[in-house]
Coordinates of C-alpha atoms in Angstrom, one line a residue:
A1 CA 89.5 105.1 81.0
G2 CA 90.7 105.0 78.3
G3 CA 91.4 102.2 75.5
Y4 CA 93.3 98.5 75.4
N5 CA 96.8 98.9 73.6
V6 CA 96.9 95.4 72.6
R7 CA 100.4 94.4 72.3
G8 CA 101.0 92.5 68.4
Q9 CA 102.0 88.6 68.4
A10 CA 105.4 89.8 67.5
S11 CA 106.0 91.8 70.0
A12 CA 104.4 89.4 73.2
Q13 CA 106.8 86.4 71.4
G14 CA 110.1 89.2 71.7
D15 CA 109.3 90.0 75.3
A16 CA 109.1 86.2 76.3
A17 CA 112.1 86.0 75.0
S18 CA 113.5 88.9 76.5
A19 CA 112.2 88.1 80.0
Q20 CA 114.5 85.2 80.9
G21 CA 115.1 85.5 85.0
R22 CA 112.1 87.8 85.2
T23 CA 109.4 87.0 88.1
F24 CA 106.2 87.4 84.4
E25 CA 106.8 85.3 81.0
R26 CA 104.7 87.8 79.5
V27 CA 103.4 91.6 79.2
A28 CA 99.8 90.2 77.9
E29 CA 98.6 94.3 76.6
V30 CA 99.1 97.6 78.9
R31 CA 96.1 99.9 78.7
K32 CA 96.2 104.0 80.9
L33 CA 94.6 103.6 84.8
G34 CA 91.4 104.2 84.3
G35 CA 89.4 105.7 87.5
R36 CA 93.0 106.6 90.0
K37 CA 95.1 109.2 89.9
V38 CA 98.6 108.1 89.5
P39 CA 100.7 108.3 86.3
T40 CA 100.9 105.0 85.8
A41 CA 99.8 102.6 83.5
V42 CA 98.3 98.7 84.8
V43 CA 100.7 95.5 83.2
H44 CA 98.0 92.8 82.3
A45 CA 101.7 89.9 83.6
F46 CA 101.4 86.3 82.6
A47 CA 103.0 84.8 85.8
P48 CA 104.2 81.1 86.1
G49 CA 101.1 80.6 89.2
G50 CA 98.9 82.8 86.1
A51 CA 97.1 85.9 85.3
E52 CA 98.0 88.9 87.7
V53 CA 97.1 92.8 87.4
A54 CA 99.6 94.8 88.3
V55 CA 100.8 98.5 88.4
L56 CA 103.9 99.3 86.2
E57 CA 106.1 102.2 86.0
R58 CA 109.0 103.3 83.4
Y59 CA 111.7 105.8 84.0
T60 CA 113.6 106.6 80.4
A61 CA 117.5 107.1 81.2
D62 CA 116.7 110.7 81.8
A63 CA 115.6 110.7 85.3
P64 CA 117.2 111.9 87.2
S65 CA 119.4 109.0 89.6
L66 CA 118.1 106.3 87.3
E67 CA 121.2 103.7 88.6
Q68 CA 119.6 104.6 92.2
L69 CA 116.1 103.7 91.7
E70 CA 117.3 100.5 90.0
K71 CA 118.7 99.4 93.1
D72 CA 116.2 100.4 95.4
A73 CA 114.0 98.8 93.2
R74 CA 115.8 95.8 93.5
V75 CA 116.0 96.1 97.5
A76 CA 111.9 96.6 98.0
M77 CA 111.3 93.7 95.8
S78 CA 112.9 91.5 99.0
L79 CA 110.9 93.3 101.7
R80 CA 107.1 91.1 101.5
H81 CA 104.7 93.4 104.0
P82 CA 100.9 93.6 104.4
N83 CA 100.7 97.7 104.3
V84 CA 103.3 98.2 101.2
A85 CA 102.6 97.7 97.9
A86 CA 105.0 95.2 96.1
V87 CA 107.3 95.3 94.1
R88 CA 107.7 92.3 91.3
D89 CA 109.6 93.1 89.0
V90 CA 112.5 95.3 87.1
W91 CA 113.5 95.1 84.2
H92 CA 115.5 96.8 81.1
E93 CA 112.5 97.3 77.7
G94 CA 113.9 99.9 75.1
G95 CA 116.3 102.0 77.0
E96 CA 113.0 102.5 79.8
L97 CA 113.9 100.7 83.8
C98 CA 110.7 99.1 83.7
I99 CA 109.3 98.3 87.2
A100 CA 106.1 95.9 88.3
S101 CA 104.4 96.3 91.5
E102 CA 101.2 95.0 93.1
W103 CA 97.7 96.0 92.3
V104 CA 96.5 97.3 94.6
E105 CA 92.7 97.1 95.2
G106 CA 90.9 100.6 96.7
E107 CA 90.6 104.0 97.5
T108 CA 93.3 106.3 97.7
L109 CA 93.8 108.6 100.9
E110 CA 93.2 111.8 99.3
E111 CA 89.4 110.2 97.2
L112 CA 88.3 109.0 100.0
R113 CA 88.1 111.9 101.6
R114 CA 87.2 113.8 99.2
L115 CA 84.0 111.0 98.6
G116 CA 83.1 111.6 102.3
A117 CA 82.8 116.0 102.6
G118 CA 87.0 117.0 103.2
G119 CA 87.8 113.7 105.5
K120 CA 83.9 114.5 107.8
D121 CA 82.4 111.5 106.9
L122 CA 85.6 109.1 107.3
S123 CA 84.9 108.7 111.1
I124 CA 88.9 110.1 113.6
E125 CA 88.9 105.3 114.6
V126 CA 89.4 104.9 110.7
G127 CA 91.8 108.2 110.1
V128 CA 94.1 107.0 113.2
R129 CA 94.1 103.1 112.0
I130 CA 95.3 104.2 108.0
I131 CA 98.5 106.5 110.6
V132 CA 99.1 102.8 112.2
D133 CA 98.8 101.1 109.2
L134 CA 101.2 103.7 107.5
L135 CA 103.6 103.9 109.7
G136 CA 103.5 99.9 110.5
A137 CA 104.5 100.1 106.6
L138 CA 107.7 102.7 107.1
S139 CA 109.4 101.0 110.0
A140 CA 109.2 98.0 107.6
L141 CA 111.0 100.2 104.8
H142 CA 113.5 101.2 107.4
T143 CA 115.0 98.6 108.5
L144 CA 114.2 97.4 105.0
G145 CA 118.7 95.2 104.0
A146 CA 121.9 97.6 105.3
G147 CA 121.1 101.3 105.1
G148 CA 116.9 101.3 105.4
L149 CA 115.0 103.2 102.5
A150 CA 113.2 106.2 103.8
H151 CA 110.0 107.1 101.3
G152 CA 110.4 110.5 100.8
E153 CA 106.6 110.2 99.0
V154 CA 104.4 109.7 101.5
T155 CA 101.4 111.9 100.1
T156 CA 97.3 111.6 101.3
T157 CA 97.7 109.7 96.6
T158 CA 100.4 107.7 97.6
V159 CA 98.4 105.9 100.8
I160 CA 95.9 104.2 99.4
V161 CA 93.3 101.5 101.9
G162 CA 92.2 98.7 100.1
F163 CA 89.3 97.1 100.0
D164 CA 89.6 95.3 102.4
G165 CA 90.4 97.6 105.0
T166 CA 93.2 97.1 105.0
T167 CA 96.4 100.4 104.3
R168 CA 98.9 100.4 101.9
V169 CA 101.9 102.5 100.8
V170 CA 103.3 102.7 97.2
R171 CA 106.1 103.5 95.6
P172 CA 107.9 102.2 98.2
Y173 CA 111.8 103.2 96.4
R174 CA 111.4 106.2 94.9
G175 CA 113.5 108.3 98.3
R176 CA 116.6 109.4 96.6
M177 CA 114.0 111.1 93.8
A178 CA 111.4 113.1 96.9
G179 CA 111.8 116.1 95.4
K180 CA 113.5 114.9 91.6
L181 CA 109.7 113.9 90.4
A182 CA 107.6 115.3 92.8
E183 CA 103.4 115.6 92.6
P184 CA 101.8 119.0 93.3
D185 CA 100.8 117.7 96.5
W186 CA 104.2 116.0 97.9
F187 CA 104.8 119.8 98.5
S188 CA 101.6 120.0 101.1
Y189 CA 103.1 117.1 103.3
A190 CA 107.4 117.3 102.6
A191 CA 109.2 118.0 105.3
P192 CA 111.1 121.1 105.0
E193 CA 114.1 120.1 104.5
L194 CA 113.2 118.1 101.6
V195 CA 111.6 121.1 99.9
R196 CA 115.4 123.3 100.7
G197 CA 117.3 120.1 98.5
G198 CA 118.4 117.6 101.2
A199 CA 118.1 114.1 101.1
A200 CA 115.5 112.0 103.4
D201 CA 115.4 110.1 105.6
P202 CA 113.4 108.7 108.3
R203 CA 112.4 111.2 110.3
A204 CA 111.4 113.2 106.9
D205 CA 108.6 110.5 106.1
L206 CA 107.6 111.5 109.9
Y207 CA 107.2 114.5 109.5
A208 CA 104.8 114.2 106.2
V209 CA 103.2 111.2 109.2
G210 CA 102.2 113.9 110.8
V211 CA 100.6 116.1 108.4
L212 CA 98.7 113.2 107.8
L213 CA 97.2 112.8 111.3
W214 CA 97.4 116.8 112.1
E215 CA 94.6 116.2 109.0
T216 CA 92.7 113.4 110.2
L217 CA 91.5 115.2 113.6
S218 CA 91.0 118.8 112.5
R219 CA 89.5 117.6 109.6
R220 CA 91.2 119.8 106.5
K221 CA 93.8 120.4 104.8
L222 CA 97.4 121.7 106.3
F223 CA 99.0 123.6 103.5
P224 CA 96.6 123.8 101.8
K225 CA 98.6 124.2 98.0
A226 CA 101.3 124.4 99.4
T227 CA 105.1 125.6 96.9
R228 CA 108.4 125.1 97.3
E229 CA 109.4 128.9 97.1
G230 CA 106.3 129.6 100.4
R231 CA 107.0 125.8 102.0
A232 CA 110.6 126.8 101.7
A233 CA 109.3 130.2 103.3
R234 CA 107.8 128.7 106.1
T235 CA 109.6 128.8 109.3
M236 CA 107.4 129.4 112.3
P237 CA 105.7 125.4 113.7
V238 CA 102.0 124.7 113.2
G239 CA 99.7 125.4 116.3
K240 CA 98.1 122.0 117.5
P241 CA 94.8 120.3 115.9
T242 CA 92.2 120.1 117.3
A243 CA 89.8 117.9 117.5
P244 CA 86.1 117.1 116.8
A245 CA 84.3 117.5 120.2
E246 CA 83.0 113.9 119.4
A247 CA 86.0 112.3 120.2
A248 CA 87.8 114.3 122.8
W249 CA 88.9 110.6 123.1
A250 CA 91.4 111.8 120.2
A251 CA 92.9 114.7 122.3
P252 CA 96.7 113.5 123.3
L253 CA 96.7 112.7 119.9
A254 CA 97.4 116.3 119.5
A255 CA 101.2 116.4 121.5
V256 CA 102.1 112.9 119.2
A257 CA 101.5 115.7 116.3
E258 CA 102.5 118.2 117.3
R259 CA 106.0 116.2 117.9
A260 CA 105.9 114.7 114.6
L261 CA 105.7 118.7 113.1
A262 CA 109.0 120.0 114.7
N263 CA 110.8 121.8 112.1
D264 CA 113.8 120.2 113.6
P265 CA 114.6 116.5 112.0
A266 CA 116.4 116.2 115.5
A267 CA 112.9 116.5 118.2
R268 CA 111.0 114.2 116.0
Y269 CA 110.0 110.7 117.0
T270 CA 113.6 108.4 116.8
S271 CA 111.8 105.9 115.1
A272 CA 108.0 104.4 113.1
A273 CA 108.2 102.6 115.9
E274 CA 108.0 105.1 118.1
M275 CA 105.6 106.7 116.7
A276 CA 103.4 104.4 116.6
A277 CA 103.7 103.5 119.6
A278 CA 102.5 106.9 121.7
V279 CA 99.5 106.5 118.8
R280 CA 98.5 103.5 120.3
L281 CA 99.2 104.7 123.0
A282 CA 97.0 107.8 123.8
V283 CA 93.7 106.1 121.7
R284 CA 93.4 102.4 123.3
S285 CA 91.1 100.5 122.7
K286 CA 89.6 103.6 120.5
L287 CA 92.2 101.7 117.9
A288 CA 89.0 100.5 115.1
M289 CA 90.2 96.8 113.4
P290 CA 90.7 96.9 109.9
P291 CA 87.0 94.8 109.1
R292 CA 85.6 98.9 109.9
V293 CA 87.8 100.6 107.4
A294 CA 86.9 97.5 105.3
A295 CA 83.1 99.5 105.8
A296 CA 84.2 102.5 105.9
V297 CA 85.6 102.0 101.8
D298 CA 82.7 100.4 101.3
K299 CA 80.1 102.4 102.3
L300 CA 82.5 106.1 100.2
A301 CA 83.9 104.2 97.1
G302 CA 82.9 100.7 97.2
D303 CA 80.9 101.4 93.7
K304 CA 84.1 102.6 92.1
I305 CA 85.9 99.7 93.2
L306 CA 83.9 97.2 92.1
A307 CA 83.6 98.9 88.2
R308 CA 87.0 99.6 88.5
R309 CA 87.4 96.0 88.9
T310 CA 85.7 95.0 86.4
A311 CA 87.6 97.6 84.0
N312 CA 90.8 95.8 85.1
A313 CA 89.7 92.3 84.2
L314 CA 92.2 89.7 83.2
P315 CA 92.0 88.3 79.7
E316 CA 92.3 83.8 80.2
V317 CA 95.1 82.4 78.9
D318 CA 95.3 78.8 78.3
T319 CA 98.7 76.6 78.1
T320 CA 99.8 78.6 75.1
G321 CA 99.6 81.8 75.8
A322 CA 96.2 82.2 74.3
R323 CA 93.8 84.6 75.6
V324 CA 90.2 82.7 75.7
S325 CA 88.4 84.5 77.3
G326 CA 87.9 87.5 79.2
R327 CA 87.4 86.5 83.4
P328 CA 87.4 89.6 86.5
S329 CA 91.1 89.5 87.8
R330 CA 91.8 88.7 91.2
P331 CA 92.0 91.3 94.4
S332 CA 95.7 91.5 95.5
L333 CA 94.9 90.3 98.6
P334 CA 95.9 87.4 100.9
P335 CA 93.1 84.9 101.2
D336 CA 91.9 86.1 105.4
A337 CA 91.1 88.9 103.5
V338 CA 89.8 88.0 100.2
R339 CA 87.0 85.6 102.9
A340 CA 86.0 89.0 104.3
L341 CA 86.0 90.9 101.2
S342 CA 83.8 88.0 99.5
K343 CA 80.4 88.3 102.6
M344 CA 80.5 91.7 102.5
R345 CA 80.1 92.1 98.1
P346 CA 79.0 89.8 95.4
S347 CA 82.4 88.4 93.5
S348 CA 82.7 89.8 90.4
R349 CA 83.9 86.8 89.0
P350 CA 80.8 83.5 88.2
P351 CA 80.6 80.6 90.7
T352 CA 82.7 77.6 89.5
P353 CA 80.2 75.2 88.9
K354 CA 81.3 72.2 92.3
P355 CA 81.9 68.2 90.5
G356 CA 79.2 65.5 91.3
L357 CA 80.1 63.5 94.8
V358 CA 81.1 60.5 94.0
A359 CA 80.3 57.1 96.0
M360 CA 82.3 55.2 97.4
P361 CA 82.5 51.9 97.5
P362 CA 81.8 50.3 100.6
V363 CA 84.5 50.0 103.2
P364 CA 84.6 45.5 104.5
K365 CA 84.1 44.7 107.7
A366 CA 87.6 43.0 109.1
P367 CA 87.8 40.3 110.2
P368 CA 87.1 39.9 114.3
V369 CA 90.5 39.1 116.0
P370 CA 91.5 36.1 117.9
S371 CA 92.2 36.8 121.6
I372 CA 95.2 36.1 122.9
A373 CA 95.2 37.2 126.7
A374 CA 95.8 33.4 129.2
P375 CA 92.5 32.1 130.1
V376 CA 92.0 33.3 133.7
E377 CA 91.3 30.6 136.4
P378 CA 87.9 31.2 138.3
G379 CA 88.2 32.4 141.9
P380 CA 86.9 31.2 144.7
K381 CA 82.7 31.7 145.0
L382 CA 81.3 34.5 146.9
E383 CA 78.9 34.5 149.7
Q384 CA 75.8 35.7 149.0
P385 CA 74.9 38.8 151.7
R386 CA 72.5 37.8 153.7
T387 CA 68.2 39.2 152.6
G388 CA 66.9 38.4 155.9
P389 CA 67.1 40.4 159.1
R390 CA 70.9 39.6 161.2
P391 CA 70.0 37.9 164.2
F392 CA 69.9 39.6 167.9
A393 CA 72.8 39.2 169.4
P394 CA 73.6 39.4 173.2
A395 CA 75.0 42.2 174.7
L396 CA 78.8 41.9 176.1
N397 CA 79.7 42.5 179.0
L398 CA 82.7 43.6 179.0
T399 CA 83.4 44.4 182.4
P400 CA 85.9 41.7 184.4
P401 CA 84.9 40.0 187.0
L402 CA 86.1 40.9 191.4
P403 CA 88.5 38.9 192.4
K404 CA 88.6 36.3 195.1
V405 CA 88.9 37.6 198.6

């Protein structure tokens, strides 16, 4: 997992002086990220509201499209979406471009598939829920700002399923650099036009989601060990995926994946929202809810996530910035998700003692309020009802007397 690389006090003060206007006031310590295969480090930063774990990426001056990368990262900072790892800060330091993003407490889809026997232990319902969350994130990115952002690197390593059951995508700002800093698994999910050197656009992202959906249904890789040369030479369309027998209800999803995997971008879905609607229509009530996804993540990778939570513990600081004691990191989850997570797993944070109850003084009784209503004069005395039997009344002869002749 790598050891601590704690910065000296002078360096920390220098960072604080150069951090004017930034979200994070001071970088406390930087260390290698353990337990997750991503080329990043964890930065412990002290924000005005307290300590927070963030993911730090550094790009040198010779990185391609560095200026455009900074612009897109600043655009992504304005996005707050439950399915996108938020970009916390963008700044320059030591001739490098630094981007700090939200740390997602969860596991990558690649690792979950590996732990789940190639995806067989992940139910189709859970896998489809991950796809729907991913499409929600892409829909927000594609409509962000004036021209939108394309992700360009949708793979099993950039899709993280949170401990709270919510799926998030990371690095939403590298779409214009797609292929230039490609990771090994990028070719297995890149659209044909990207492999041939084309620019990333929303429909290229939908192709990658189509590959993920195909693999979710078939429970195997669509393009195992793909390379640039092999993907560029491929022109034949892929076949329809076959859902397992126990998930016959998922058969309509094969047509959704086939359309998303069209070699011609014009033949794919026009937007992520349209594809998400098609997925929801195909599965209807079979779509898993976040608590079920959270249970699957806990079963497959719960122990690893909790161990990583302890390894990424933040040091507690006082108002002067000095370290006081160690404490676990706060998960980057919304409040309702934290409450749900606390019921599933015991928190690694020791319980905070509650203050004793303070006796309140008794409230004095208010004096009676005098009546201001006008006096009411007594009315006539009502006759009491008779209690005995009624007297017999003679019968009345209603026949008129006959006239005298």
